[in-house]
């Protein structure tokens, strides 16, 4: 049985997380993107591992040692597989306007940079949401997620991911903008269905 | 100052302002475009998507991502 003091501590921790979560929107889609990228990368490297394993078995089936060349190939594959484990992070930075956002690829991270002033405006003083700030963050997030989903193959160095080679920067922006509109509409529709079917008390 | 030392000091910086001050002090670069070129040559980082065209935001986003990578 939890003591009253411990209940309050837990309640405060939960409250802090909820307050912090108000600054982050579209997190489900962000996490889904991250999982999707990881799945694509791991599928690619599973195939590479299978091929190398087969090669090693063939070259060593008469009791031969694994050659230096094959060990180098193995080490290289392990490094590439590890580097391919990309993840998505979100940072809030000082910007000249609330219409600025960036996605930075650094090592194995995609960092979505959003305006700090927006995060600070998400909730009003009375605790209600600032609709304009929330809408802006969602739009910026959706646009930058579009770049991550659509324009990453050149950076992950894996063929077969969504192509970005040969398309202009203008086209990339148009694609990301279209992606943002589509995903925001889908999300709103899904939330409407979720609330009406799951959360509304019809009894 | 040795390039490696500058790189290390930048990576150890806690805030954007601190890292920016290190770059200005040890390289003499003052403009955003000079600083962007310098850090892109030093770190494996790129802008792959953007909303807006402000060059200073490019620099802030790149340098902030560099100094925050130690927490990822």
Short mmCIF file of N, CA and C in Angstrom, two decimals, chain A residues 4-153:
data_model
loop_
_atom_site.label_atom_id
_atom_site.label_comp_id
_atom_site.label_asym_id
_atom_site.label_seq_id
_atom_site.Cartn_x
_atom_site.Cartn_y
_atom_site.Cartn_z
N UNK A 4 1.06 8.10 1.56
CA UNK A 4 0.56 9.36 0.99
C UNK A 4 1.71 10.18 0.40
N UNK A 5 2.82 10.24 1.14
CA UNK A 5 3.96 11.05 0.68
C UNK A 5 4.48 10.51 -0.66
N UNK A 6 4.56 9.17 -0.75
CA UNK A 6 5.09 8.55 -1.96
C UNK A 6 4.10 8.76 -3.12
N UNK A 7 2.80 8.71 -2.81
CA UNK A 7 1.78 8.98 -3.85
C UNK A 7 1.98 10.36 -4.44
N UNK A 8 2.21 11.34 -3.55
CA UNK A 8 2.39 12.71 -4.03
C UNK A 8 3.64 12.85 -4.88
N UNK A 9 4.71 12.16 -4.49
CA UNK A 9 5.95 12.21 -5.28
C UNK A 9 5.68 11.67 -6.68
N UNK A 10 5.00 10.54 -6.74
CA UNK A 10 4.71 9.90 -8.03
C UNK A 10 3.80 10.79 -8.85
N UNK A 11 2.80 11.40 -8.17
CA UNK A 11 1.86 12.28 -8.87
C UNK A 11 2.61 13.46 -9.47
N UNK A 12 3.57 14.02 -8.70
CA UNK A 12 4.36 15.15 -9.20
C UNK A 12 5.19 14.75 -10.40
N UNK A 13 5.81 13.55 -10.34
CA UNK A 13 6.63 13.10 -11.48
C UNK A 13 5.76 12.94 -12.73
N UNK A 14 4.56 12.37 -12.53
CA UNK A 14 3.67 12.18 -13.68
C UNK A 14 3.27 13.55 -14.24
N UNK A 15 3.00 14.50 -13.34
CA UNK A 15 2.62 15.85 -13.77
C UNK A 15 3.73 16.54 -14.55
N UNK A 16 4.97 16.35 -14.10
CA UNK A 16 6.11 16.96 -14.80
C UNK A 16 6.26 16.40 -16.20
N UNK A 17 6.02 15.09 -16.33
CA UNK A 17 6.14 14.47 -17.66
C UNK A 17 5.03 14.98 -18.58
N UNK A 18 3.82 15.10 -18.05
CA UNK A 18 2.71 15.61 -18.86
C UNK A 18 3.00 17.05 -19.30
N UNK A 19 3.51 17.85 -18.37
CA UNK A 19 3.84 19.24 -18.71
C UNK A 19 4.91 19.27 -19.80
N UNK A 20 5.96 18.44 -19.64
CA UNK A 20 7.04 18.39 -20.64
C UNK A 20 6.49 17.91 -21.98
N UNK A 21 5.55 16.96 -21.94
CA UNK A 21 5.04 16.40 -23.19
C UNK A 21 4.24 17.43 -23.97
N UNK A 22 3.74 18.48 -23.28
CA UNK A 22 3.01 19.54 -23.99
C UNK A 22 3.91 20.24 -25.02
N UNK A 23 5.23 20.16 -24.79
CA UNK A 23 6.16 20.82 -25.71
C UNK A 23 6.46 19.95 -26.94
N UNK A 24 6.06 18.70 -26.89
CA UNK A 24 6.38 17.80 -27.99
C UNK A 24 5.11 17.29 -28.64
N UNK A 25 5.02 17.49 -29.92
CA UNK A 25 3.82 17.08 -30.63
C UNK A 25 4.20 16.15 -31.77
N UNK A 26 3.24 15.34 -32.15
CA UNK A 26 3.49 14.43 -33.25
C UNK A 26 4.50 13.36 -32.85
N UNK A 27 4.56 13.06 -31.57
CA UNK A 27 5.59 12.14 -31.08
C UNK A 27 5.34 10.73 -31.59
N UNK A 28 4.05 10.32 -31.70
CA UNK A 28 3.78 8.97 -32.20
C UNK A 28 4.35 8.81 -33.61
N UNK A 29 4.09 9.81 -34.46
CA UNK A 29 4.60 9.74 -35.84
C UNK A 29 6.12 9.77 -35.86
N UNK A 30 6.71 10.57 -34.98
CA UNK A 30 8.18 10.66 -34.91
C UNK A 30 8.76 9.30 -34.55
N UNK A 31 8.19 8.68 -33.52
CA UNK A 31 8.70 7.38 -33.09
C UNK A 31 8.47 6.32 -34.17
N UNK A 32 7.32 6.40 -34.85
CA UNK A 32 7.04 5.45 -35.94
C UNK A 32 8.08 5.60 -37.05
N UNK A 33 8.45 6.85 -37.37
CA UNK A 33 9.49 7.08 -38.39
C UNK A 33 10.80 6.44 -37.97
N UNK A 34 11.14 6.63 -36.72
CA UNK A 34 12.39 6.08 -36.21
C UNK A 34 12.39 4.57 -36.32
N UNK A 35 11.29 3.94 -35.95
CA UNK A 35 11.20 2.48 -36.02
C UNK A 35 11.25 2.01 -37.47
N UNK A 36 10.62 2.79 -38.35
CA UNK A 36 10.59 2.42 -39.76
C UNK A 36 12.00 2.46 -40.36
N UNK A 37 12.75 3.50 -40.03
CA UNK A 37 14.13 3.61 -40.53
C UNK A 37 14.97 2.46 -40.00
N UNK A 38 14.82 2.15 -38.72
CA UNK A 38 15.58 1.06 -38.11
C UNK A 38 15.24 -0.26 -38.79
N UNK A 39 13.97 -0.46 -39.10
CA UNK A 39 13.54 -1.71 -39.72
C UNK A 39 14.15 -1.85 -41.11
N UNK A 40 14.12 -0.75 -41.89
CA UNK A 40 14.68 -0.77 -43.24
C UNK A 40 16.19 -1.08 -43.17
N UNK A 41 16.87 -0.40 -42.27
CA UNK A 41 18.33 -0.59 -42.13
C UNK A 41 18.63 -2.02 -41.69
N UNK A 42 17.88 -2.53 -40.72
CA UNK A 42 18.19 -3.88 -40.22
C UNK A 42 17.90 -4.94 -41.28
N UNK A 43 16.85 -4.74 -42.10
CA UNK A 43 16.57 -5.69 -43.17
C UNK A 43 17.72 -5.75 -44.16
N UNK A 44 18.26 -4.57 -44.48
CA UNK A 44 19.39 -4.51 -45.40
C UNK A 44 20.58 -5.26 -44.83
N UNK A 45 20.90 -4.99 -43.58
CA UNK A 45 22.11 -5.60 -43.01
C UNK A 45 21.91 -7.07 -42.67
N UNK A 46 20.67 -7.52 -42.48
CA UNK A 46 20.44 -8.96 -42.28
C UNK A 46 20.87 -9.70 -43.53
N UNK A 47 20.52 -9.13 -44.68
CA UNK A 47 20.88 -9.76 -45.95
C UNK A 47 22.38 -9.76 -46.13
N UNK A 48 23.04 -8.66 -45.77
CA UNK A 48 24.50 -8.58 -45.89
C UNK A 48 25.16 -9.58 -44.96
N UNK A 49 24.62 -9.74 -43.76
CA UNK A 49 25.18 -10.71 -42.81
C UNK A 49 25.03 -12.12 -43.34
N UNK A 50 23.87 -12.41 -43.93
CA UNK A 50 23.63 -13.76 -44.46
C UNK A 50 24.64 -14.07 -45.57
N UNK A 51 24.86 -13.10 -46.44
CA UNK A 51 25.81 -13.31 -47.55
C UNK A 51 27.23 -13.53 -47.04
N UNK A 52 27.64 -12.72 -46.06
CA UNK A 52 29.01 -12.84 -45.56
C UNK A 52 29.20 -14.15 -44.80
N UNK A 53 28.16 -14.53 -44.07
CA UNK A 53 28.23 -15.79 -43.33
C UNK A 53 28.41 -16.96 -44.29
N UNK A 54 27.66 -16.94 -45.38
CA UNK A 54 27.74 -18.00 -46.40
C UNK A 54 29.14 -18.03 -47.02
N UNK A 55 29.67 -16.84 -47.28
CA UNK A 55 31.01 -16.71 -47.88
C UNK A 55 32.08 -17.31 -46.95
N UNK A 56 31.95 -17.01 -45.66
CA UNK A 56 32.93 -17.50 -44.68
C UNK A 56 32.85 -19.02 -44.59
N UNK A 57 31.64 -19.55 -44.58
CA UNK A 57 31.48 -21.01 -44.49
C UNK A 57 32.14 -21.69 -45.69
N UNK A 58 31.92 -21.12 -46.88
CA UNK A 58 32.48 -21.72 -48.09
C UNK A 58 34.00 -21.68 -48.09
N UNK A 59 34.55 -20.53 -47.66
CA UNK A 59 36.01 -20.36 -47.72
C UNK A 59 36.72 -21.17 -46.62
N UNK A 60 35.98 -21.58 -45.60
CA UNK A 60 36.65 -22.27 -44.49
C UNK A 60 36.19 -23.71 -44.34
N UNK A 61 35.47 -24.24 -45.34
CA UNK A 61 34.87 -25.57 -45.14
C UNK A 61 35.90 -26.69 -45.11
N UNK A 62 37.10 -26.46 -45.62
CA UNK A 62 38.12 -27.51 -45.56
C UNK A 62 39.06 -27.31 -44.38
N UNK A 63 38.58 -26.64 -43.36
CA UNK A 63 39.38 -26.42 -42.17
C UNK A 63 40.29 -25.21 -42.27
N UNK A 64 40.10 -24.40 -43.34
CA UNK A 64 40.93 -23.20 -43.49
C UNK A 64 40.56 -22.16 -42.45
N UNK A 65 41.55 -21.33 -42.10
CA UNK A 65 41.30 -20.19 -41.20
C UNK A 65 40.56 -19.08 -41.97
N UNK A 66 39.89 -18.23 -41.21
CA UNK A 66 39.26 -17.06 -41.85
C UNK A 66 40.38 -16.10 -42.27
N UNK A 67 40.35 -15.69 -43.53
CA UNK A 67 41.41 -14.81 -44.04
C UNK A 67 41.28 -13.41 -43.44
N UNK A 68 42.40 -12.66 -43.52
CA UNK A 68 42.39 -11.26 -43.02
C UNK A 68 41.39 -10.42 -43.79
N UNK A 69 41.32 -10.73 -45.07
CA UNK A 69 40.41 -9.98 -45.94
C UNK A 69 38.96 -10.16 -45.49
N UNK A 70 38.61 -11.41 -45.18
CA UNK A 70 37.24 -11.69 -44.72
C UNK A 70 36.97 -11.06 -43.36
N UNK A 71 37.98 -11.06 -42.49
CA UNK A 71 37.80 -10.43 -41.17
C UNK A 71 37.58 -8.93 -41.32
N UNK A 72 38.29 -8.34 -42.27
CA UNK A 72 38.11 -6.90 -42.52
C UNK A 72 36.69 -6.63 -43.00
N UNK A 73 36.24 -7.52 -43.87
CA UNK A 73 34.88 -7.38 -44.40
C UNK A 73 33.87 -7.48 -43.26
N UNK A 74 34.10 -8.43 -42.38
CA UNK A 74 33.22 -8.62 -41.21
C UNK A 74 33.23 -7.37 -40.32
N UNK A 75 34.42 -6.86 -40.02
CA UNK A 75 34.52 -5.68 -39.14
C UNK A 75 33.82 -4.47 -39.76
N UNK A 76 34.02 -4.32 -41.07
CA UNK A 76 33.40 -3.20 -41.78
C UNK A 76 31.88 -3.30 -41.72
N UNK A 77 31.37 -4.51 -41.92
CA UNK A 77 29.92 -4.73 -41.90
C UNK A 77 29.34 -4.41 -40.52
N UNK A 78 30.06 -4.82 -39.47
CA UNK A 78 29.58 -4.56 -38.11
C UNK A 78 29.52 -3.05 -37.83
N UNK A 79 30.55 -2.34 -38.34
CA UNK A 79 30.58 -0.88 -38.13
C UNK A 79 29.42 -0.22 -38.88
N UNK A 80 29.22 -0.64 -40.13
CA UNK A 80 28.15 -0.04 -40.94
C UNK A 80 26.78 -0.32 -40.34
N UNK A 81 26.60 -1.55 -39.85
CA UNK A 81 25.30 -1.91 -39.26
C UNK A 81 25.04 -1.05 -38.02
N UNK A 82 26.10 -0.82 -37.25
CA UNK A 82 25.93 -0.02 -36.03
C UNK A 82 25.64 1.44 -36.40
N UNK A 83 26.35 1.96 -37.40
CA UNK A 83 26.14 3.36 -37.82
C UNK A 83 24.75 3.54 -38.41
N UNK A 84 24.19 2.46 -38.95
CA UNK A 84 22.87 2.55 -39.57
C UNK A 84 21.74 2.66 -38.57
N UNK A 85 22.06 2.49 -37.26
CA UNK A 85 20.98 2.52 -36.26
C UNK A 85 20.63 3.97 -35.96
N UNK A 86 19.99 4.61 -36.94
CA UNK A 86 19.68 6.04 -36.79
C UNK A 86 18.53 6.24 -35.81
N UNK A 87 18.55 7.36 -35.10
CA UNK A 87 17.42 7.71 -34.25
C UNK A 87 17.08 9.18 -34.46
N UNK A 88 15.89 9.56 -34.04
CA UNK A 88 15.40 10.93 -34.24
C UNK A 88 15.33 11.64 -32.90
N UNK A 89 15.88 12.85 -32.85
CA UNK A 89 15.81 13.68 -31.64
C UNK A 89 15.17 15.02 -31.97
N UNK A 90 14.71 15.70 -30.93
CA UNK A 90 14.11 17.02 -31.12
C UNK A 90 14.82 18.02 -30.22
N UNK A 91 15.24 19.14 -30.79
CA UNK A 91 15.84 20.22 -30.01
C UNK A 91 15.08 21.50 -30.26
N UNK A 92 15.03 22.36 -29.27
CA UNK A 92 14.44 23.69 -29.45
C UNK A 92 15.57 24.72 -29.40
N UNK A 93 15.62 25.58 -30.42
CA UNK A 93 16.74 26.54 -30.55
C UNK A 93 16.21 27.95 -30.75
N UNK A 94 17.11 28.92 -30.54
CA UNK A 94 16.76 30.32 -30.79
C UNK A 94 16.70 30.54 -32.30
N UNK A 95 15.60 31.08 -32.77
CA UNK A 95 15.47 31.36 -34.20
C UNK A 95 14.99 32.79 -34.39
N UNK A 96 15.20 33.30 -35.60
CA UNK A 96 14.81 34.68 -35.88
C UNK A 96 13.30 34.81 -36.03
N UNK A 97 12.64 33.70 -36.39
CA UNK A 97 11.19 33.74 -36.49
C UNK A 97 10.63 32.36 -36.17
N UNK A 98 9.32 32.29 -35.98
CA UNK A 98 8.69 31.00 -35.67
C UNK A 98 8.34 30.22 -36.93
N UNK A 99 8.85 30.71 -38.07
CA UNK A 99 8.63 30.00 -39.33
C UNK A 99 9.88 29.24 -39.75
N UNK A 100 10.85 29.11 -38.84
CA UNK A 100 12.13 28.45 -39.16
C UNK A 100 12.22 27.11 -38.45
N UNK A 101 12.70 26.08 -39.17
CA UNK A 101 12.98 24.78 -38.56
C UNK A 101 14.04 24.09 -39.42
N UNK A 102 14.75 23.15 -38.84
CA UNK A 102 15.80 22.45 -39.57
C UNK A 102 15.81 20.98 -39.17
N UNK A 103 16.29 20.10 -40.10
CA UNK A 103 16.65 18.74 -39.72
C UNK A 103 18.14 18.59 -39.96
N UNK A 104 18.87 18.22 -38.94
CA UNK A 104 20.31 18.04 -39.04
C UNK A 104 20.60 16.54 -38.95
N UNK A 105 21.45 16.06 -39.85
CA UNK A 105 21.94 14.69 -39.74
C UNK A 105 23.33 14.78 -39.13
N UNK A 106 23.50 14.20 -37.94
CA UNK A 106 24.81 14.20 -37.30
C UNK A 106 25.09 12.81 -36.76
N UNK A 107 26.18 12.20 -37.25
CA UNK A 107 26.50 10.80 -36.92
C UNK A 107 25.25 9.96 -37.22
N UNK A 108 24.71 9.24 -36.24
CA UNK A 108 23.54 8.40 -36.52
C UNK A 108 22.25 9.01 -35.98
N UNK A 109 22.21 10.32 -35.85
CA UNK A 109 21.01 10.98 -35.36
C UNK A 109 20.44 11.96 -36.38
N UNK A 110 19.11 11.98 -36.47
CA UNK A 110 18.41 13.03 -37.20
C UNK A 110 17.84 13.96 -36.14
N UNK A 111 18.28 15.20 -36.13
CA UNK A 111 17.83 16.13 -35.09
C UNK A 111 16.89 17.15 -35.71
N UNK A 112 15.66 17.17 -35.22
CA UNK A 112 14.69 18.17 -35.68
C UNK A 112 14.82 19.38 -34.77
N UNK A 113 15.18 20.52 -35.35
CA UNK A 113 15.35 21.74 -34.57
C UNK A 113 14.15 22.65 -34.79
N UNK A 114 13.46 23.01 -33.69
CA UNK A 114 12.25 23.83 -33.76
C UNK A 114 12.46 25.12 -32.97
N UNK A 115 11.65 26.15 -33.23
CA UNK A 115 11.83 27.43 -32.52
C UNK A 115 11.52 27.33 -31.03
N UNK A 116 12.46 27.78 -30.20
CA UNK A 116 12.28 27.71 -28.75
C UNK A 116 11.08 28.54 -28.30
N UNK A 117 10.85 29.67 -28.97
CA UNK A 117 9.76 30.55 -28.56
C UNK A 117 8.40 29.85 -28.72
N UNK A 118 8.30 28.94 -29.67
CA UNK A 118 7.06 28.20 -29.85
C UNK A 118 6.81 27.27 -28.66
N UNK A 119 7.88 26.58 -28.24
CA UNK A 119 7.74 25.65 -27.10
C UNK A 119 7.27 26.41 -25.86
N UNK A 120 7.77 27.64 -25.72
CA UNK A 120 7.43 28.43 -24.54
C UNK A 120 5.99 28.95 -24.60
N UNK A 121 5.42 28.97 -25.79
CA UNK A 121 4.05 29.52 -25.95
C UNK A 121 2.98 28.44 -26.03
N UNK A 122 3.39 27.18 -25.96
CA UNK A 122 2.42 26.11 -26.19
C UNK A 122 1.26 26.15 -25.21
N UNK A 123 1.58 26.40 -23.94
CA UNK A 123 0.48 26.51 -22.97
C UNK A 123 0.34 27.95 -22.51
N UNK A 124 -0.91 28.37 -22.34
CA UNK A 124 -1.21 29.70 -21.81
C UNK A 124 -1.01 29.70 -20.30
N UNK A 125 -1.07 30.89 -19.75
CA UNK A 125 -0.85 31.00 -18.29
C UNK A 125 -1.92 30.24 -17.49
N UNK A 126 -3.13 30.14 -18.06
CA UNK A 126 -4.19 29.44 -17.34
C UNK A 126 -4.14 27.93 -17.57
N UNK A 127 -3.09 27.46 -18.26
CA UNK A 127 -2.92 26.02 -18.46
C UNK A 127 -3.56 25.49 -19.73
N UNK A 128 -4.33 26.32 -20.42
CA UNK A 128 -4.95 25.87 -21.68
C UNK A 128 -3.90 25.91 -22.79
N UNK A 129 -4.19 25.18 -23.87
CA UNK A 129 -3.27 25.16 -25.00
C UNK A 129 -3.44 26.41 -25.86
N UNK A 130 -2.30 26.91 -26.34
CA UNK A 130 -2.30 28.00 -27.31
C UNK A 130 -2.42 27.36 -28.69
N UNK A 131 -3.61 27.46 -29.26
CA UNK A 131 -3.88 26.71 -30.50
C UNK A 131 -2.94 27.09 -31.63
N UNK A 132 -2.63 28.37 -31.72
CA UNK A 132 -1.75 28.82 -32.81
C UNK A 132 -0.35 28.22 -32.68
N UNK A 133 0.18 28.19 -31.46
CA UNK A 133 1.52 27.64 -31.25
C UNK A 133 1.53 26.13 -31.51
N UNK A 134 0.51 25.44 -31.02
CA UNK A 134 0.43 23.99 -31.23
C UNK A 134 0.34 23.67 -32.72
N UNK A 135 -0.49 24.43 -33.41
CA UNK A 135 -0.65 24.19 -34.85
C UNK A 135 0.66 24.42 -35.59
N UNK A 136 1.39 25.46 -35.21
CA UNK A 136 2.67 25.75 -35.87
C UNK A 136 3.68 24.63 -35.62
N UNK A 137 3.77 24.16 -34.37
CA UNK A 137 4.73 23.09 -34.06
C UNK A 137 4.38 21.84 -34.87
N UNK A 138 3.10 21.50 -34.90
CA UNK A 138 2.70 20.28 -35.63
C UNK A 138 3.07 20.38 -37.10
N UNK A 139 2.82 21.57 -37.69
CA UNK A 139 3.15 21.75 -39.11
C UNK A 139 4.66 21.65 -39.36
N UNK A 140 5.44 22.27 -38.50
CA UNK A 140 6.89 22.21 -38.66
C UNK A 140 7.40 20.79 -38.50
N UNK A 141 6.91 20.09 -37.46
CA UNK A 141 7.32 18.70 -37.22
C UNK A 141 6.98 17.82 -38.42
N UNK A 142 5.75 17.97 -38.92
CA UNK A 142 5.29 17.13 -40.03
C UNK A 142 6.16 17.36 -41.27
N UNK A 143 6.51 18.61 -41.52
CA UNK A 143 7.34 18.94 -42.68
C UNK A 143 8.73 18.31 -42.54
N UNK A 144 9.34 18.47 -41.37
CA UNK A 144 10.69 17.93 -41.19
C UNK A 144 10.68 16.40 -41.17
N UNK A 145 9.62 15.80 -40.62
CA UNK A 145 9.51 14.34 -40.69
C UNK A 145 9.44 13.90 -42.15
N UNK A 146 8.79 14.72 -42.97
CA UNK A 146 8.73 14.41 -44.40
C UNK A 146 10.12 14.30 -45.00
N UNK A 147 10.99 15.22 -44.65
CA UNK A 147 12.37 15.15 -45.15
C UNK A 147 13.07 13.87 -44.68
N UNK A 148 12.86 13.50 -43.43
CA UNK A 148 13.51 12.31 -42.89
C UNK A 148 13.01 11.06 -43.61
N UNK A 149 11.70 10.98 -43.80
CA UNK A 149 11.11 9.79 -44.43
C UNK A 149 11.46 9.72 -45.92
N UNK A 150 11.47 10.86 -46.59
CA UNK A 150 11.58 10.86 -48.05
C UNK A 150 13.00 11.06 -48.58
N UNK A 151 13.86 11.72 -47.82
CA UNK A 151 15.13 12.17 -48.41
C UNK A 151 16.35 11.69 -47.63
N UNK A 152 16.35 10.43 -47.18
CA UNK A 152 17.46 9.99 -46.34
C UNK A 152 18.37 8.95 -46.99
N UNK A 153 18.05 8.46 -48.16
CA UNK A 153 18.86 7.34 -48.65
C UNK A 153 20.30 7.73 -48.90
#
